[in-house]
Structure formats: C-alpha cells, structure tokens
Tab-separated table of C-alpha atoms in Angstrom:
chain	number	residue	atom	x	y	z
A	1	MET	CA	0.030	0.084	0.217
A	2	ALA	CA	0.796	3.240	-0.714
A	3	THR	CA	2.103	6.098	1.648
A	4	PRO	CA	0.354	7.838	2.772
A	5	PRO	CA	-2.252	4.871	2.465
A	6	ASP	CA	-5.273	5.439	0.214
A	7	PHE	CA	-8.160	3.758	1.846
A	8	THR	CA	-11.796	3.513	-0.325
A	9	THR	CA	-14.949	3.203	0.953
A	10	GLY	CA	-15.511	-0.742	2.282
A	11	ALA	CA	-11.748	-1.622	2.299
A	12	ILE	CA	-10.586	-4.282	4.242
A	13	LEU	CA	-8.097	-3.544	6.070
A	14	THR	CA	-5.190	-6.095	7.232
A	15	ALA	CA	-3.572	-6.562	10.533
A	16	ALA	CA	-0.095	-5.138	8.538
A	17	GLN	CA	-2.338	-2.179	7.328
A	18	MET	CA	-3.496	-1.130	10.650
A	19	ASN	CA	-0.342	-1.665	12.171
A	20	ALA	CA	1.420	0.658	10.174
A	21	VAL	CA	-0.914	3.817	11.856
A	22	GLY	CA	1.750	5.971	13.047
A	23	LEU	CA	-0.083	8.165	15.656
A	24	TRP	CA	-2.876	6.826	17.968
A	25	LEU	CA	-5.057	8.505	20.055
A	26	VAL	CA	-4.835	7.121	23.660
A	27	LYS	CA	-6.925	9.210	25.143
A	28	SER	CA	-9.008	12.019	25.369
A	29	GLN	CA	-10.146	14.614	28.434
A	30	THR	CA	-12.054	16.752	28.149
A	31	ILE	CA	-11.320	19.910	31.206
A	32	GLY	CA	-13.801	20.525	33.914
A	33	THR	CA	-15.116	23.838	34.779
A	34	GLY	CA	-12.917	26.184	36.492
A	35	VAL	CA	-10.328	23.607	37.652
A	36	ALA	CA	-6.530	24.546	38.840
A	37	SER	CA	-4.975	20.960	37.631
A	38	VAL	CA	-5.847	18.253	35.107
A	39	THR	CA	-4.654	14.322	35.793
A	40	VAL	CA	-4.532	12.628	33.025
A	41	THR	CA	-4.238	9.144	34.337
A	42	ASP	CA	-3.295	6.095	32.379
A	43	ALA	CA	-2.098	8.100	29.715
A	44	PHE	CA	1.060	6.236	29.327
A	45	SER	CA	2.316	2.649	28.941
A	46	ALA	CA	4.032	-0.396	27.891
A	47	ASP	CA	2.423	0.554	23.787
A	48	TYR	CA	4.238	2.993	23.111
A	49	ASP	CA	7.795	4.899	23.796
A	50	ASN	CA	6.961	8.405	22.574
A	51	TYR	CA	3.911	10.675	23.576
A	52	ARG	CA	2.414	13.439	21.629
A	53	ILE	CA	0.148	15.503	23.855
A	54	VAL	CA	-1.958	18.147	21.978
A	55	VAL	CA	-4.232	21.032	24.590
A	56	SER	CA	-6.359	23.012	23.471
A	57	GLY	CA	-9.639	24.832	23.446
A	58	GLY	CA	-10.623	26.168	27.020
A	59	VAL	CA	-9.865	29.095	28.229
A	60	SER	CA	-8.315	30.667	31.490
A	61	SER	CA	-9.574	32.932	34.073
A	62	VAL	CA	-6.698	35.007	33.478
A	63	SER	CA	-5.591	36.598	30.566
A	64	ALA	CA	-1.984	35.705	30.387
A	65	GLY	CA	-1.434	32.327	32.431
A	66	ALA	CA	0.752	29.631	31.622
A	67	LEU	CA	0.265	25.689	32.656
A	68	ASN	CA	3.190	23.604	34.049
A	69	LEU	CA	3.466	20.071	32.994
A	70	THR	CA	4.293	17.322	35.561
A	71	LEU	CA	4.556	13.451	35.357
A	72	GLY	CA	3.211	11.182	38.423
A	73	ALA	CA	4.373	12.280	41.892
A	74	ALA	CA	7.256	13.659	40.739
A	75	ALA	CA	7.693	17.396	42.319
A	76	THR	CA	11.232	17.464	41.574
A	77	GLY	CA	13.937	17.479	38.788
A	78	TYR	CA	12.624	19.202	35.934
A	79	TYR	CA	14.997	21.020	33.455
A	80	ARG	CA	14.292	22.667	30.990
A	81	ALA	CA	15.813	25.871	28.659
A	82	GLY	CA	13.724	27.804	25.946
A	83	ALA	CA	12.967	31.041	24.251
A	84	PHE	CA	10.696	33.330	22.823
A	85	MET	CA	9.771	35.818	20.627
A	86	SER	CA	6.826	38.511	20.956
A	87	TYR	CA	4.626	38.758	17.772
A	88	SER	CA	5.720	42.755	17.961
A	89	GLY	CA	9.249	41.732	17.429
A	90	GLY	CA	12.814	42.766	19.513
A	91	SER	CA	14.867	40.282	20.739
A	92	ILE	CA	14.528	36.069	21.392
A	93	THR	CA	14.899	35.845	25.192
A	94	GLY	CA	15.717	32.790	26.511
A	95	PHE	CA	15.105	31.599	29.952
A	96	ASN	CA	15.747	27.584	32.225
A	97	ASN	CA	14.934	25.920	35.271
A	98	SER	CA	16.956	23.021	36.868
A	99	ASN	CA	15.965	21.035	39.260
A	100	ALA	CA	12.315	22.925	38.831
A	101	THR	CA	8.915	21.699	40.519
A	102	SER	CA	7.804	21.376	36.727
A	103	TRP	CA	7.830	22.033	33.680
A	104	ASN	CA	6.772	25.660	33.550
A	105	GLY	CA	5.398	27.153	31.034
A	106	ILE	CA	4.756	24.566	28.762
A	107	PHE	CA	1.116	25.419	27.585
A	108	GLU	CA	-0.199	28.844	27.099
A	109	ALA	CA	-3.387	29.948	28.712
A	110	SER	CA	-5.603	33.442	28.144
A	111	THR	CA	-9.642	34.103	27.455
A	112	ASN	CA	-9.277	33.174	24.367
A	113	ILE	CA	-7.571	29.823	24.356
A	114	ILE	CA	-5.330	27.176	26.135
A	115	ASP	CA	-2.761	25.783	23.745
A	116	GLY	CA	0.015	24.047	23.412
A	117	VAL	CA	1.838	21.036	21.481
A	118	VAL	CA	4.308	18.481	23.641
A	119	ASP	CA	6.524	15.929	22.743
A	120	LEU	CA	7.257	13.040	25.247
A	121	ILE	CA	10.045	10.619	24.825
A	122	ASN	CA	9.914	7.684	27.332
A	123	PRO	CA	7.621	8.895	29.878
A	124	PHE	CA	7.098	5.070	30.801
A	125	ALA	CA	10.449	3.374	30.150
A	126	ALA	CA	12.393	3.296	33.259
A	127	LYS	CA	14.800	6.548	31.768
A	128	ASN	CA	15.002	9.859	31.322
A	129	THR	CA	11.719	11.530	29.872
A	130	VAL	CA	12.426	14.092	27.477
A	131	ILE	CA	10.129	16.868	26.122
A	132	SER	CA	10.164	19.261	23.426
A	133	SER	CA	7.319	21.584	23.397
A	134	HIS	CA	5.901	24.379	21.560
A	135	THR	CA	3.302	27.179	22.635
A	136	SER	CA	1.748	30.752	21.422
A	137	ALA	CA	-0.054	32.981	23.705
A	138	VAL	CA	-3.245	34.198	21.943
A	139	ARG	CA	-3.272	37.788	22.240
A	140	THR	CA	-2.182	40.569	20.336
A	141	ASP	CA	0.904	40.916	23.443
A	142	GLY	CA	1.843	37.881	23.471
A	143	TYR	CA	4.904	35.686	21.894
A	144	SER	CA	5.477	32.380	20.548
A	145	LEU	CA	7.766	30.171	22.612
A	146	PHE	CA	9.753	27.010	22.256
A	147	GLN	CA	11.320	24.613	24.683
A	148	GLY	CA	13.431	21.683	25.586
A	149	GLY	CA	14.394	19.678	28.798
A	150	TYR	CA	13.880	16.715	30.810
A	151	LEU	CA	13.006	14.815	33.722
A	152	ALA	CA	16.260	14.064	35.955
A	153	ASP	CA	15.136	10.710	37.235
A	154	THR	CA	14.547	6.974	35.660
A	155	THR	CA	10.726	6.220	37.590
A	156	SER	CA	7.873	4.982	34.862
A	157	TYR	CA	5.310	6.979	34.473
A	158	THR	CA	1.470	6.295	33.510
A	159	ALA	CA	-0.059	9.458	34.233
A	160	LEU	CA	0.347	13.599	33.711
A	161	THR	CA	-0.683	16.346	35.494
A	162	ILE	CA	-0.952	20.051	33.768
A	163	THR	CA	-1.305	23.031	36.752
A	164	ALA	CA	-2.776	26.197	36.105
A	165	SER	CA	0.010	28.990	37.329
A	166	ALA	CA	-2.346	31.874	38.135
A	167	GLY	CA	-5.885	31.880	38.185
A	168	ASN	CA	-7.838	28.439	36.836
A	169	ILE	CA	-9.140	26.677	33.433
A	170	THR	CA	-12.621	26.015	32.225
A	171	GLY	CA	-12.988	23.797	29.092
A	172	GLY	CA	-10.633	22.372	26.360
A	173	THR	CA	-9.512	18.896	25.833
A	174	ILE	CA	-6.162	17.409	26.705
A	175	ARG	CA	-5.405	14.862	23.682
A	176	VAL	CA	-2.723	11.953	24.034
A	177	TYR	CA	-1.113	9.942	21.291
A	178	GLY	CA	1.043	7.736	21.360
A	179	TYR	CA	3.810	7.245	18.117
A	180	ARG	CA	3.972	3.518	16.818
A	181	ASN	CA	7.091	1.547	17.643
B	1	MET	CA	-11.520	29.604	52.769
B	2	THR	CA	-11.795	26.650	50.207
B	3	ASN	CA	-8.775	25.292	48.381
B	4	PRO	CA	-8.991	25.059	44.770
B	5	LEU	CA	-10.323	22.833	42.260
B	6	ILE	CA	-8.598	19.432	41.156
B	7	GLN	CA	-9.674	17.621	38.758
B	8	ILE	CA	-8.727	13.473	38.015
B	9	ASP	CA	-9.824	12.116	34.911
B	10	ASP	CA	-13.707	12.888	34.986
B	11	GLU	CA	-13.439	13.560	38.933
B	12	ILE	CA	-13.072	16.783	40.202
B	13	ARG	CA	-13.508	17.923	43.381
B	14	GLU	CA	-11.744	20.631	45.910
B	15	MET	CA	-8.143	19.901	47.049
B	16	THR	CA	-6.948	18.478	50.169
B	17	ASP	CA	-4.579	20.299	52.469
B	18	GLU	CA	-1.900	17.654	51.327
B	19	GLU	CA	-2.762	18.577	47.385
B	20	TYR	CA	-2.694	22.426	47.865
B	21	ALA	CA	0.629	22.384	49.022
B	22	GLN	CA	1.624	19.866	46.095
B	23	TYR	CA	0.187	22.268	44.100
B	24	GLU	CA	1.657	25.200	45.359
B	25	ALA	CA	4.888	23.989	44.723
B	26	THR	CA	4.680	22.813	41.588
B	27	ILE	CA	3.776	26.796	40.860
B	28	ALA	CA	6.871	28.071	42.579
B	29	ASN	CA	8.697	28.462	39.749
B	30	ALA	CA	6.417	29.839	37.432
B	31	ASP	CA	8.109	33.634	37.717
B	32	SER	CA	10.300	33.235	35.353
B	33	MET	CA	7.424	32.930	32.543
B	34	PRO	CA	7.487	35.816	29.935
B	35	SER	CA	4.048	37.959	31.039
B	36	ALA	CA	2.447	35.027	33.024
B	37	GLU	CA	0.389	36.695	35.587
C-alpha cells in the first residue's frame, strides 16, 4: 500500500495496514470548569515509547496565564531551557529552570484559548523522560515559545498533570497520542 | 477559605490540604515565565 495509505470505502484493512498507523489516540480528556489542575491517568504504557500531547480549546480565568506539566508524583528534577519572541518583535529571550518542581510554561492559557503541543520521549520507560514543546500566547501582546528539557529520574510514569500557574481553567481538551514504535 | 479545584480524569473536587501544598510547590517556579500573571 502506498504511503500515505489510500483507503477506499468498504475496504478490508489488514493487520499490516492497521499496524502501520503511526499515531494513535490513547486518551482524550475534557477539562472541567474552574479547575486549577487536571490529571490524566493511564496516559502512558508499554504500548508506546513516545507520545504527543495536544491541549486545545477552553479558556483561562486570567488574560495571561501559563500551565505547568508534571508526571506522576514527581515533585522535583524538572530541567528545561527555551526561548520566546513576542509578536511585536524585539530580541529572542531565553530562560531556563534546573531541578524545578515542574516543566513551567508548557501550555499558554488566556481568555481566548489554552494551547500547546508537547512531545515526550520515554515517559513510561525506566529512563529519563525528554520533553520538547511549543505554545503560542493568543493575545495581541503575546509571543511564541519553544522549550526542551528532561526529567532527572528514571521512574516509569503513567499519568500527567497540567497545573495553572495563575487562576484556573475551563474547557478544552487534553489529547494524548502514542507514536507507533 | 476553600482550596482550588482539582480534576482527576472526570472527577472534580476541592484539593485536600496535602494536594494544595503540592499545587503550591508545582507553580513555585512560575515566575520565570514571560508575562505570565
């Protein structure tokens, strides 16, 4: 079969064709009303080494908020470095954290939307988890923000938590996809 | 004073004092974010 596959109506899909699907929706979680943090359990498993997390929709109670990301019960050991540039221009600004209590600012949240895309490498494996992410502040004085980092332990994780650093969040969806090994 | 709401999958409830302490620790490094409130 061609890549990408050209499925036709009524076609019987073989195991080989289905096993070639590269990205699989593992879990979709709707964010509730006025919550300060959201934990998604059973997000990671031995089925996949690497995952994509997409958060979209919803709103924050504040005009310029950020959401932090943590894994399982890990309360320290989060390393990250990143850079952002505002839409109005100016210089690229770098920032970082070492051995922090979360990956900070992974998702942007405003009264317009909550958004961000994250790739995690090896969250379930007993290895360091590696993160790369991008989010955009959806407001006229906003910016685009890229980050990378890792979690300095080799614990196997199954759950993730996003936490509002200010105010609370309502609505939107957290989707977790597994990259086929 | 009530603690913030926590959501675990589809369950939403008020944070326990222990969860609130963890929440406070989690956002402790938020000050390095650009223009976050």
